[in-house]
Amino acid sequence: MTQPFATEWGLIGTGEIGGVLAHGLLKTGHPVFPIGRDVNIQAALSARPFLDGLLVAVGEKDLDSVLEQIPGAWYDRLVLIQNELLPDDWRKHGIETPTVASIWFEKKPGKPVKPLISSPVYGPRADALVAAMRSLDIPAHRVTDSDAMLEELVIKNVYILTTNIAGLETGGDVEDLWTNHQQLARDIAADVIALQEAKVGKSLDHQRLIDGMLKGFDGDPQHQCMGRSAPQRLARALDNGDALGVNMPAIRAMEGHAY
């Protein structure tokens, strides 16, 4: 007796990370239906009402505009993987139960995938996404508690914002940042944590967040601090800090690097 086809997933955003995850889904038996950015998303989803998962792999700056186009019937099938992701980013659209992942692998054009540490995933489609990553030898694990996943998201935010913003001043890799510019990194991390606490509306365990960031450093000591999005990340942090009334002296001192 033949086995039934695995459930099909939709993919919005076919860049480097989206391409890797699509490969993993295909490898684990899930057909993938790509939805281009120039396509009417609602019309495309109406043509594929049986899709079991909808992976949104667009960049941070495009997430709002995409989520605005997703009908409510799809909310529990959504899978979000963006950096700088926090619950308010989906809840403000009325989305309550997406699957979310903190992606800890790097994929640059023309280069192989480079995992740093295991990527945590939480939500109703977590098992399929974990299996997809593991099929490509990318470490991943399921998180079963929403508070634990919130901490995982904040850890990634502390890592990405601290390294990118500090890297605008220091350049270099994360090992050099922590070895030779640790006070700057700690000062910026403290500001980032203050911003995260304001955004989630609760106090967080600062040492656990720093320890999580350092685990990421250990996963790839030669990881470059400053990506091409660093000035935009700095500008967003400054705007968010202003909007929430957060005092961020170390980040504010970097203001000249923003655009």
PDB file of C-alpha atoms in Angstrom:
ATOM      1  CA  MET A   1       0.000   0.000   0.000  1.00  0.00           C
ATOM      2  CA  THR A   2       1.416   3.358  -0.998  1.00  0.00           C
ATOM      3  CA  GLN A   3       1.909   6.022   1.649  1.00  0.00           C
ATOM      4  CA  PRO A   4      -0.048   9.305   1.326  1.00  0.00           C
ATOM      5  CA  PHE A   5       1.766  12.446   0.280  1.00  0.00           C
ATOM      6  CA  ALA A   6       3.149  14.562   3.087  1.00  0.00           C
ATOM      7  CA  THR A   7       1.438  17.855   3.770  1.00  0.00           C
ATOM      8  CA  GLU A   8       2.338  20.772   1.527  1.00  0.00           C
ATOM      9  CA  TRP A   9       3.737  24.022   2.879  1.00  0.00           C
ATOM     10  CA  GLY A  10       3.676  27.548   1.503  1.00  0.00           C
ATOM     11  CA  LEU A  11       6.758  29.771   1.498  1.00  0.00           C
ATOM     12  CA  ILE A  12       6.763  33.569   1.392  1.00  0.00           C
ATOM     13  CA  GLY A  13      10.341  34.777   0.958  1.00  0.00           C
ATOM     14  CA  THR A  14      12.713  32.656  -1.099  1.00  0.00           C
ATOM     15  CA  GLY A  15      16.016  34.180  -0.013  1.00  0.00           C
ATOM     16  CA  GLU A  16      18.959  32.338   1.517  1.00  0.00           C
ATOM     17  CA  ILE A  17      17.304  31.262   4.790  1.00  0.00           C
ATOM     18  CA  GLY A  18      13.967  30.513   3.161  1.00  0.00           C
ATOM     19  CA  GLY A  19      15.751  28.454   0.525  1.00  0.00           C
ATOM     20  CA  VAL A  20      17.540  26.371   3.149  1.00  0.00           C
ATOM     21  CA  LEU A  21      14.334  25.655   5.050  1.00  0.00           C
ATOM     22  CA  ALA A  22      12.492  24.836   1.823  1.00  0.00           C
ATOM     23  CA  HIS A  23      15.243  22.327   1.025  1.00  0.00           C
ATOM     24  CA  GLY A  24      14.767  20.739   4.431  1.00  0.00           C
ATOM     25  CA  LEU A  25      10.998  20.571   4.033  1.00  0.00           C
ATOM     26  CA  LEU A  26      11.383  18.938   0.622  1.00  0.00           C
ATOM     27  CA  LYS A  27      13.916  16.496   2.025  1.00  0.00           C
ATOM     28  CA  THR A  28      11.460  15.445   4.734  1.00  0.00           C
ATOM     29  CA  GLY A  29       8.715  14.885   2.164  1.00  0.00           C
ATOM     30  CA  HIS A  30       6.786  18.166   2.243  1.00  0.00           C
ATOM     31  CA  PRO A  31       6.042  19.758  -1.136  1.00  0.00           C
ATOM     32  CA  VAL A  32       6.700  23.506  -1.015  1.00  0.00           C
ATOM     33  CA  PHE A  33       4.566  26.101  -2.801  1.00  0.00           C
ATOM     34  CA  PRO A  34       6.518  29.370  -3.251  1.00  0.00           C
ATOM     35  CA  ILE A  35       4.594  32.638  -3.085  1.00  0.00           C
ATOM     36  CA  GLY A  36       6.578  35.474  -4.678  1.00  0.00           C
ATOM     37  CA  ARG A  37       6.526  38.989  -3.293  1.00  0.00           C
ATOM     38  CA  ASP A  38       4.962  40.251  -6.537  1.00  0.00           C
ATOM     39  CA  VAL A  39       2.061  37.795  -6.158  1.00  0.00           C
ATOM     40  CA  ASN A  40      -1.262  38.569  -4.471  1.00  0.00           C
ATOM     41  CA  ILE A  41      -0.781  36.615  -1.243  1.00  0.00           C
ATOM     42  CA  GLN A  42      -4.465  36.242  -0.444  1.00  0.00           C
ATOM     43  CA  ALA A  43      -5.219  34.965  -3.945  1.00  0.00           C
ATOM     44  CA  ALA A  44      -2.325  32.515  -3.786  1.00  0.00           C
ATOM     45  CA  LEU A  45      -3.484  31.161  -0.434  1.00  0.00           C
ATOM     46  CA  SER A  46      -7.061  30.860  -1.687  1.00  0.00           C
ATOM     47  CA  ALA A  47      -5.741  28.629  -4.471  1.00  0.00           C
ATOM     48  CA  ARG A  48      -3.995  26.380  -1.901  1.00  0.00           C
ATOM     49  CA  PRO A  49      -6.445  26.138   1.040  1.00  0.00           C
ATOM     50  CA  PHE A  50      -5.007  22.729   2.034  1.00  0.00           C
ATOM     51  CA  LEU A  51      -1.513  24.025   2.871  1.00  0.00           C
ATOM     52  CA  ASP A  52      -0.529  22.730   6.305  1.00  0.00           C
ATOM     53  CA  GLY A  53       2.186  25.297   7.081  1.00  0.00           C
ATOM     54  CA  LEU A  54       2.960  28.803   5.857  1.00  0.00           C
ATOM     55  CA  LEU A  55       6.594  29.776   6.337  1.00  0.00           C
ATOM     56  CA  VAL A  56       7.207  33.535   6.262  1.00  0.00           C
ATOM     57  CA  ALA A  57      10.912  34.043   5.557  1.00  0.00           C
ATOM     58  CA  VAL A  58      10.989  37.738   4.631  1.00  0.00           C
ATOM     59  CA  GLY A  59      13.283  40.238   6.330  1.00  0.00           C
ATOM     60  CA  GLU A  60      12.364  42.115   9.478  1.00  0.00           C
ATOM     61  CA  LYS A  61      11.447  45.321   7.664  1.00  0.00           C
ATOM     62  CA  ASP A  62       8.957  43.487   5.416  1.00  0.00           C
ATOM     63  CA  LEU A  63       7.231  41.377   8.065  1.00  0.00           C
ATOM     64  CA  ASP A  64       4.431  43.814   8.927  1.00  0.00           C
ATOM     65  CA  SER A  65       3.402  44.333   5.318  1.00  0.00           C
ATOM     66  CA  VAL A  66       3.251  40.574   4.750  1.00  0.00           C
ATOM     67  CA  LEU A  67       1.324  39.760   7.935  1.00  0.00           C
ATOM     68  CA  GLU A  68      -1.238  42.416   7.033  1.00  0.00           C
ATOM     69  CA  GLN A  69      -2.105  40.316   3.964  1.00  0.00           C
ATOM     70  CA  ILE A  70      -2.536  36.960   5.751  1.00  0.00           C
ATOM     71  CA  PRO A  71      -6.189  35.946   6.329  1.00  0.00           C
ATOM     72  CA  GLY A  72      -7.139  34.918   9.854  1.00  0.00           C
ATOM     73  CA  ALA A  73      -7.779  31.302   8.858  1.00  0.00           C
ATOM     74  CA  TRP A  74      -4.020  30.925   8.357  1.00  0.00           C
ATOM     75  CA  TYR A  75      -2.813  32.297  11.667  1.00  0.00           C
ATOM     76  CA  ASP A  76      -2.285  28.928  13.385  1.00  0.00           C
ATOM     77  CA  ARG A  77      -0.379  27.672  10.333  1.00  0.00           C
ATOM     78  CA  LEU A  78       2.083  30.568  10.250  1.00  0.00           C
ATOM     79  CA  VAL A  79       5.777  29.945  10.878  1.00  0.00           C
ATOM     80  CA  LEU A  80       7.884  33.045  11.666  1.00  0.00           C
ATOM     81  CA  ILE A  81      11.699  33.038  11.700  1.00  0.00           C
ATOM     82  CA  GLN A  82      12.781  36.688  11.659  1.00  0.00           C
ATOM     83  CA  ASN A  83      15.513  38.270  13.757  1.00  0.00           C
ATOM     84  CA  GLU A  84      14.361  40.918  16.255  1.00  0.00           C
ATOM     85  CA  LEU A  85      11.104  38.966  16.645  1.00  0.00           C
ATOM     86  CA  LEU A  86       8.968  39.373  19.793  1.00  0.00           C
ATOM     87  CA  PRO A  87       5.345  38.449  20.580  1.00  0.00           C
ATOM     88  CA  ASP A  88       3.985  41.940  19.924  1.00  0.00           C
ATOM     89  CA  ASP A  89       5.230  41.660  16.334  1.00  0.00           C
ATOM     90  CA  TRP A  90       2.540  39.067  15.612  1.00  0.00           C
ATOM     91  CA  ARG A  91      -0.043  39.897  18.276  1.00  0.00           C
ATOM     92  CA  LYS A  92      -0.574  43.401  16.921  1.00  0.00           C
ATOM     93  CA  HIS A  93      -1.964  41.698  13.807  1.00  0.00           C
ATOM     94  CA  GLY A  94      -4.351  39.590  15.881  1.00  0.00           C
ATOM     95  CA  ILE A  95      -2.149  36.495  15.526  1.00  0.00           C
ATOM     96  CA  GLU A  96      -1.989  34.411  18.712  1.00  0.00           C
ATOM     97  CA  THR A  97      -0.681  30.927  17.883  1.00  0.00           C
ATOM     98  CA  PRO A  98       2.043  31.012  15.215  1.00  0.00           C
ATOM     99  CA  THR A  99       5.041  28.737  15.202  1.00  0.00           C
ATOM    100  CA  VAL A 100       8.180  30.774  15.883  1.00  0.00           C
ATOM    101  CA  ALA A 101      11.838  29.871  15.531  1.00  0.00           C
ATOM    102  CA  SER A 102      15.064  31.515  16.613  1.00  0.00           C
ATOM    103  CA  ILE A 103      17.341  30.730  13.684  1.00  0.00           C
ATOM    104  CA  TRP A 104      20.956  30.119  14.691  1.00  0.00           C
ATOM    105  CA  PHE A 105      22.471  29.230  11.342  1.00  0.00           C
ATOM    106  CA  GLU A 106      24.047  31.468   8.744  1.00  0.00           C
ATOM    107  CA  LYS A 107      23.641  31.160   4.990  1.00  0.00           C
ATOM    108  CA  LYS A 108      25.511  33.531   2.709  1.00  0.00           C
ATOM    109  CA  PRO A 109      25.212  33.474  -1.105  1.00  0.00           C
ATOM    110  CA  GLY A 110      27.470  30.866  -2.640  1.00  0.00           C
ATOM    111  CA  LYS A 111      28.544  29.477   0.745  1.00  0.00           C
ATOM    112  CA  PRO A 112      27.430  26.415   2.716  1.00  0.00           C
ATOM    113  CA  VAL A 113      25.158  26.624   5.729  1.00  0.00           C
ATOM    114  CA  LYS A 114      27.034  27.413   8.955  1.00  0.00           C
ATOM    115  CA  PRO A 115      25.203  26.461  12.166  1.00  0.00           C
ATOM    116  CA  LEU A 116      26.234  28.283  15.358  1.00  0.00           C
ATOM    117  CA  ILE A 117      24.108  26.531  17.976  1.00  0.00           C
ATOM    118  CA  SER A 118      20.826  24.619  18.001  1.00  0.00           C
ATOM    119  CA  SER A 119      17.807  26.589  16.741  1.00  0.00           C
ATOM    120  CA  PRO A 120      14.805  26.485  19.132  1.00  0.00           C
ATOM    121  CA  VAL A 121      11.286  26.235  17.684  1.00  0.00           C
ATOM    122  CA  TYR A 122       7.942  26.639  19.462  1.00  0.00           C
ATOM    123  CA  GLY A 123       4.379  26.181  18.268  1.00  0.00           C
ATOM    124  CA  PRO A 124       2.015  23.867  16.393  1.00  0.00           C
ATOM    125  CA  ARG A 125       4.315  23.334  13.382  1.00  0.00           C
ATOM    126  CA  ALA A 126       7.529  23.009  15.418  1.00  0.00           C
ATOM    127  CA  ASP A 127       8.066  19.293  14.818  1.00  0.00           C
ATOM    128  CA  ALA A 128       8.021  19.638  11.037  1.00  0.00           C
ATOM    129  CA  LEU A 129      10.409  22.598  11.061  1.00  0.00           C
ATOM    130  CA  VAL A 130      12.810  20.880  13.476  1.00  0.00           C
ATOM    131  CA  ALA A 131      12.795  17.764  11.291  1.00  0.00           C
ATOM    132  CA  ALA A 132      13.459  19.881   8.192  1.00  0.00           C
ATOM    133  CA  MET A 133      16.534  21.485   9.751  1.00  0.00           C
ATOM    134  CA  ARG A 134      17.845  18.240  11.192  1.00  0.00           C
ATOM    135  CA  SER A 135      17.570  16.602   7.754  1.00  0.00           C
ATOM    136  CA  LEU A 136      20.247  19.081   6.633  1.00  0.00           C
ATOM    137  CA  ASP A 137      22.425  18.473   9.714  1.00  0.00           C
ATOM    138  CA  ILE A 138      21.362  21.823  11.166  1.00  0.00           C
ATOM    139  CA  PRO A 139      20.907  21.423  14.950  1.00  0.00           C
ATOM    140  CA  ALA A 140      17.365  22.285  16.068  1.00  0.00           C
ATOM    141  CA  HIS A 141      15.084  21.447  18.971  1.00  0.00           C
ATOM    142  CA  ARG A 142      11.499  21.929  20.036  1.00  0.00           C
ATOM    143  CA  VAL A 143      10.622  24.226  22.941  1.00  0.00           C
ATOM    144  CA  THR A 144       7.388  23.352  24.760  1.00  0.00           C
ATOM    145  CA  ASP A 145       6.951  26.422  26.992  1.00  0.00           C
ATOM    146  CA  SER A 146       6.016  29.906  25.765  1.00  0.00           C
ATOM    147  CA  ASP A 147       8.045  31.679  28.465  1.00  0.00           C
ATOM    148  CA  ALA A 148      11.113  29.627  27.556  1.00  0.00           C
ATOM    149  CA  MET A 149      10.628  30.545  23.892  1.00  0.00           C
ATOM    150  CA  LEU A 150      10.314  34.217  24.777  1.00  0.00           C
ATOM    151  CA  GLU A 151      13.697  33.995  26.476  1.00  0.00           C
ATOM    152  CA  GLU A 152      15.141  32.291  23.390  1.00  0.00           C
ATOM    153  CA  LEU A 153      13.857  35.090  21.154  1.00  0.00           C
ATOM    154  CA  VAL A 154      15.304  37.749  23.455  1.00  0.00           C
ATOM    155  CA  ILE A 155      18.671  35.965  23.598  1.00  0.00           C
ATOM    156  CA  LYS A 156      18.882  36.053  19.808  1.00  0.00           C
ATOM    157  CA  ASN A 157      17.904  39.726  19.821  1.00  0.00           C
ATOM    158  CA  VAL A 158      20.592  40.521  22.388  1.00  0.00           C
ATOM    159  CA  TYR A 159      23.130  38.630  20.283  1.00  0.00           C
ATOM    160  CA  ILE A 160      22.234  40.194  16.930  1.00  0.00           C
ATOM    161  CA  LEU A 161      21.748  43.765  18.169  1.00  0.00           C
ATOM    162  CA  THR A 162      24.787  43.831  20.452  1.00  0.00           C
ATOM    163  CA  THR A 163      27.151  42.428  17.850  1.00  0.00           C
ATOM    164  CA  ASN A 164      25.799  44.522  14.980  1.00  0.00           C
ATOM    165  CA  ILE A 165      25.713  47.804  16.884  1.00  0.00           C
ATOM    166  CA  ALA A 166      29.076  47.306  18.597  1.00  0.00           C
ATOM    167  CA  GLY A 167      30.526  46.141  15.291  1.00  0.00           C
ATOM    168  CA  LEU A 168      29.812  49.537  13.767  1.00  0.00           C
ATOM    169  CA  GLU A 169      32.500  50.826  16.101  1.00  0.00           C
ATOM    170  CA  THR A 170      34.872  47.870  16.395  1.00  0.00           C
ATOM    171  CA  GLY A 171      34.491  45.815  13.220  1.00  0.00           C
ATOM    172  CA  GLY A 172      36.006  42.354  13.597  1.00  0.00           C
ATOM    173  CA  ASP A 173      34.454  39.161  14.912  1.00  0.00           C
ATOM    174  CA  VAL A 174      32.661  38.229  18.116  1.00  0.00           C
ATOM    175  CA  GLU A 175      35.769  36.745  19.709  1.00  0.00           C
ATOM    176  CA  ASP A 176      37.623  40.026  19.226  1.00  0.00           C
ATOM    177  CA  LEU A 177      34.587  41.948  20.498  1.00  0.00           C
ATOM    178  CA  TRP A 178      34.447  40.005  23.772  1.00  0.00           C
ATOM    179  CA  THR A 179      38.206  39.753  24.239  1.00  0.00           C
ATOM    180  CA  ASN A 180      39.202  43.314  23.418  1.00  0.00           C
ATOM    181  CA  HIS A 181      36.014  45.406  23.692  1.00  0.00           C
ATOM    182  CA  GLN A 182      34.065  43.606  26.411  1.00  0.00           C
ATOM    183  CA  GLN A 183      32.962  46.730  28.278  1.00  0.00           C
ATOM    184  CA  LEU A 184      31.481  48.228  25.115  1.00  0.00           C
ATOM    185  CA  ALA A 185      29.698  44.931  24.400  1.00  0.00           C
ATOM    186  CA  ARG A 186      28.344  44.753  27.951  1.00  0.00           C
ATOM    187  CA  ASP A 187      27.149  48.371  27.866  1.00  0.00           C
ATOM    188  CA  ILE A 188      25.353  47.913  24.561  1.00  0.00           C
ATOM    189  CA  ALA A 189      23.908  44.559  25.691  1.00  0.00           C
ATOM    190  CA  ALA A 190      22.546  46.252  28.825  1.00  0.00           C
ATOM    191  CA  ASP A 191      20.776  48.827  26.658  1.00  0.00           C
ATOM    192  CA  VAL A 192      19.442  46.121  24.354  1.00  0.00           C
ATOM    193  CA  ILE A 193      18.083  44.183  27.328  1.00  0.00           C
ATOM    194  CA  ALA A 194      16.412  47.326  28.687  1.00  0.00           C
ATOM    195  CA  LEU A 195      14.759  47.797  25.293  1.00  0.00           C
ATOM    196  CA  GLN A 196      13.625  44.162  25.187  1.00  0.00           C
ATOM    197  CA  GLU A 197      12.143  44.442  28.678  1.00  0.00           C
ATOM    198  CA  ALA A 198      10.201  47.537  27.641  1.00  0.00           C
ATOM    199  CA  LYS A 199       8.905  45.759  24.535  1.00  0.00           C
ATOM    200  CA  VAL A 200       7.739  42.623  26.365  1.00  0.00           C
ATOM    201  CA  GLY A 201       6.548  44.466  29.470  1.00  0.00           C
ATOM    202  CA  LYS A 202       8.404  42.389  32.045  1.00  0.00           C
ATOM    203  CA  SER A 203      11.768  42.030  33.751  1.00  0.00           C
ATOM    204  CA  LEU A 204      14.168  39.429  32.390  1.00  0.00           C
ATOM    205  CA  ASP A 205      17.105  37.505  33.824  1.00  0.00           C
ATOM    206  CA  HIS A 206      20.038  39.578  32.560  1.00  0.00           C
ATOM    207  CA  GLN A 207      22.711  36.999  33.321  1.00  0.00           C
ATOM    208  CA  ARG A 208      20.837  34.246  31.486  1.00  0.00           C
ATOM    209  CA  LEU A 209      20.555  36.531  28.467  1.00  0.00           C
ATOM    210  CA  ILE A 210      24.272  37.346  28.530  1.00  0.00           C
ATOM    211  CA  ASP A 211      25.110  33.661  28.975  1.00  0.00           C
ATOM    212  CA  GLY A 212      22.903  32.857  25.970  1.00  0.00           C
ATOM    213  CA  MET A 213      24.670  35.482  23.891  1.00  0.00           C
ATOM    214  CA  LEU A 214      28.056  34.059  24.882  1.00  0.00           C
ATOM    215  CA  LYS A 215      26.902  30.565  23.897  1.00  0.00           C
ATOM    216  CA  GLY A 216      26.288  32.007  20.434  1.00  0.00           C
ATOM    217  CA  PHE A 217      29.771  33.554  20.482  1.00  0.00           C
ATOM    218  CA  ASP A 218      31.274  30.175  21.339  1.00  0.00           C
ATOM    219  CA  GLY A 219      29.341  28.537  18.500  1.00  0.00           C
ATOM    220  CA  ASP A 220      31.268  30.600  15.928  1.00  0.00           C
ATOM    221  CA  PRO A 221      34.026  32.787  17.432  1.00  0.00           C
ATOM    222  CA  GLN A 222      34.944  34.130  13.992  1.00  0.00           C
ATOM    223  CA  HIS A 223      31.416  35.286  13.217  1.00  0.00           C
ATOM    224  CA  GLN A 224      31.642  38.845  11.904  1.00  0.00           C
ATOM    225  CA  CYS A 225      29.996  41.433  14.127  1.00  0.00           C
ATOM    226  CA  MET A 226      28.739  43.862  11.544  1.00  0.00           C
ATOM    227  CA  GLY A 227      26.379  42.642   8.839  1.00  0.00           C
ATOM    228  CA  ARG A 228      25.097  44.901   6.091  1.00  0.00           C
ATOM    229  CA  SER A 229      21.898  45.499   8.101  1.00  0.00           C
ATOM    230  CA  ALA A 230      23.759  46.862  11.129  1.00  0.00           C
ATOM    231  CA  PRO A 231      23.035  50.575  10.496  1.00  0.00           C
ATOM    232  CA  GLN A 232      19.337  49.778  10.020  1.00  0.00           C
ATOM    233  CA  ARG A 233      19.267  47.727  13.221  1.00  0.00           C
ATOM    234  CA  LEU A 234      20.817  50.654  15.092  1.00  0.00           C
ATOM    235  CA  ALA A 235      18.263  53.060  13.634  1.00  0.00           C
ATOM    236  CA  ARG A 236      15.379  50.748  14.604  1.00  0.00           C
ATOM    237  CA  ALA A 237      16.734  50.378  18.138  1.00  0.00           C
ATOM    238  CA  LEU A 238      16.972  54.150  18.516  1.00  0.00           C
ATOM    239  CA  ASP A 239      13.444  54.656  17.162  1.00  0.00           C
ATOM    240  CA  ASN A 240      12.034  51.948  19.433  1.00  0.00           C
ATOM    241  CA  GLY A 241      13.868  53.364  22.430  1.00  0.00           C
ATOM    242  CA  ASP A 242      12.465  56.828  21.743  1.00  0.00           C
ATOM    243  CA  ALA A 243       8.939  55.460  21.317  1.00  0.00           C
ATOM    244  CA  LEU A 244       9.099  53.496  24.578  1.00  0.00           C
ATOM    245  CA  GLY A 245      11.046  56.059  26.603  1.00  0.00           C
ATOM    246  CA  VAL A 246      14.006  53.747  27.220  1.00  0.00           C
ATOM    247  CA  ASN A 247      17.300  55.307  28.264  1.00  0.00           C
ATOM    248  CA  MET A 248      20.025  53.703  26.144  1.00  0.00           C
ATOM    249  CA  PRO A 249      23.229  55.747  26.596  1.00  0.00           C
ATOM    250  CA  ALA A 250      25.629  53.277  24.969  1.00  0.00           C
ATOM    251  CA  ILE A 251      23.424  52.802  21.926  1.00  0.00           C
ATOM    252  CA  ARG A 252      22.679  56.535  21.764  1.00  0.00           C
ATOM    253  CA  ALA A 253      26.433  57.189  21.590  1.00  0.00           C
ATOM    254  CA  MET A 254      26.477  55.161  18.353  1.00  0.00           C
ATOM    255  CA  GLU A 255      23.819  57.323  16.719  1.00  0.00           C
ATOM    256  CA  GLY A 256      26.182  58.693  14.081  1.00  0.00           C
ATOM    257  CA  HIS A 257      26.436  55.212  12.536  1.00  0.00           C
ATOM    258  CA  ALA A 258      22.680  54.929  11.885  1.00  0.00           C
ATOM    259  CA  TYR A 259      20.854  55.669   8.656  1.00  0.00           C
TER     260      TYR A 259
END
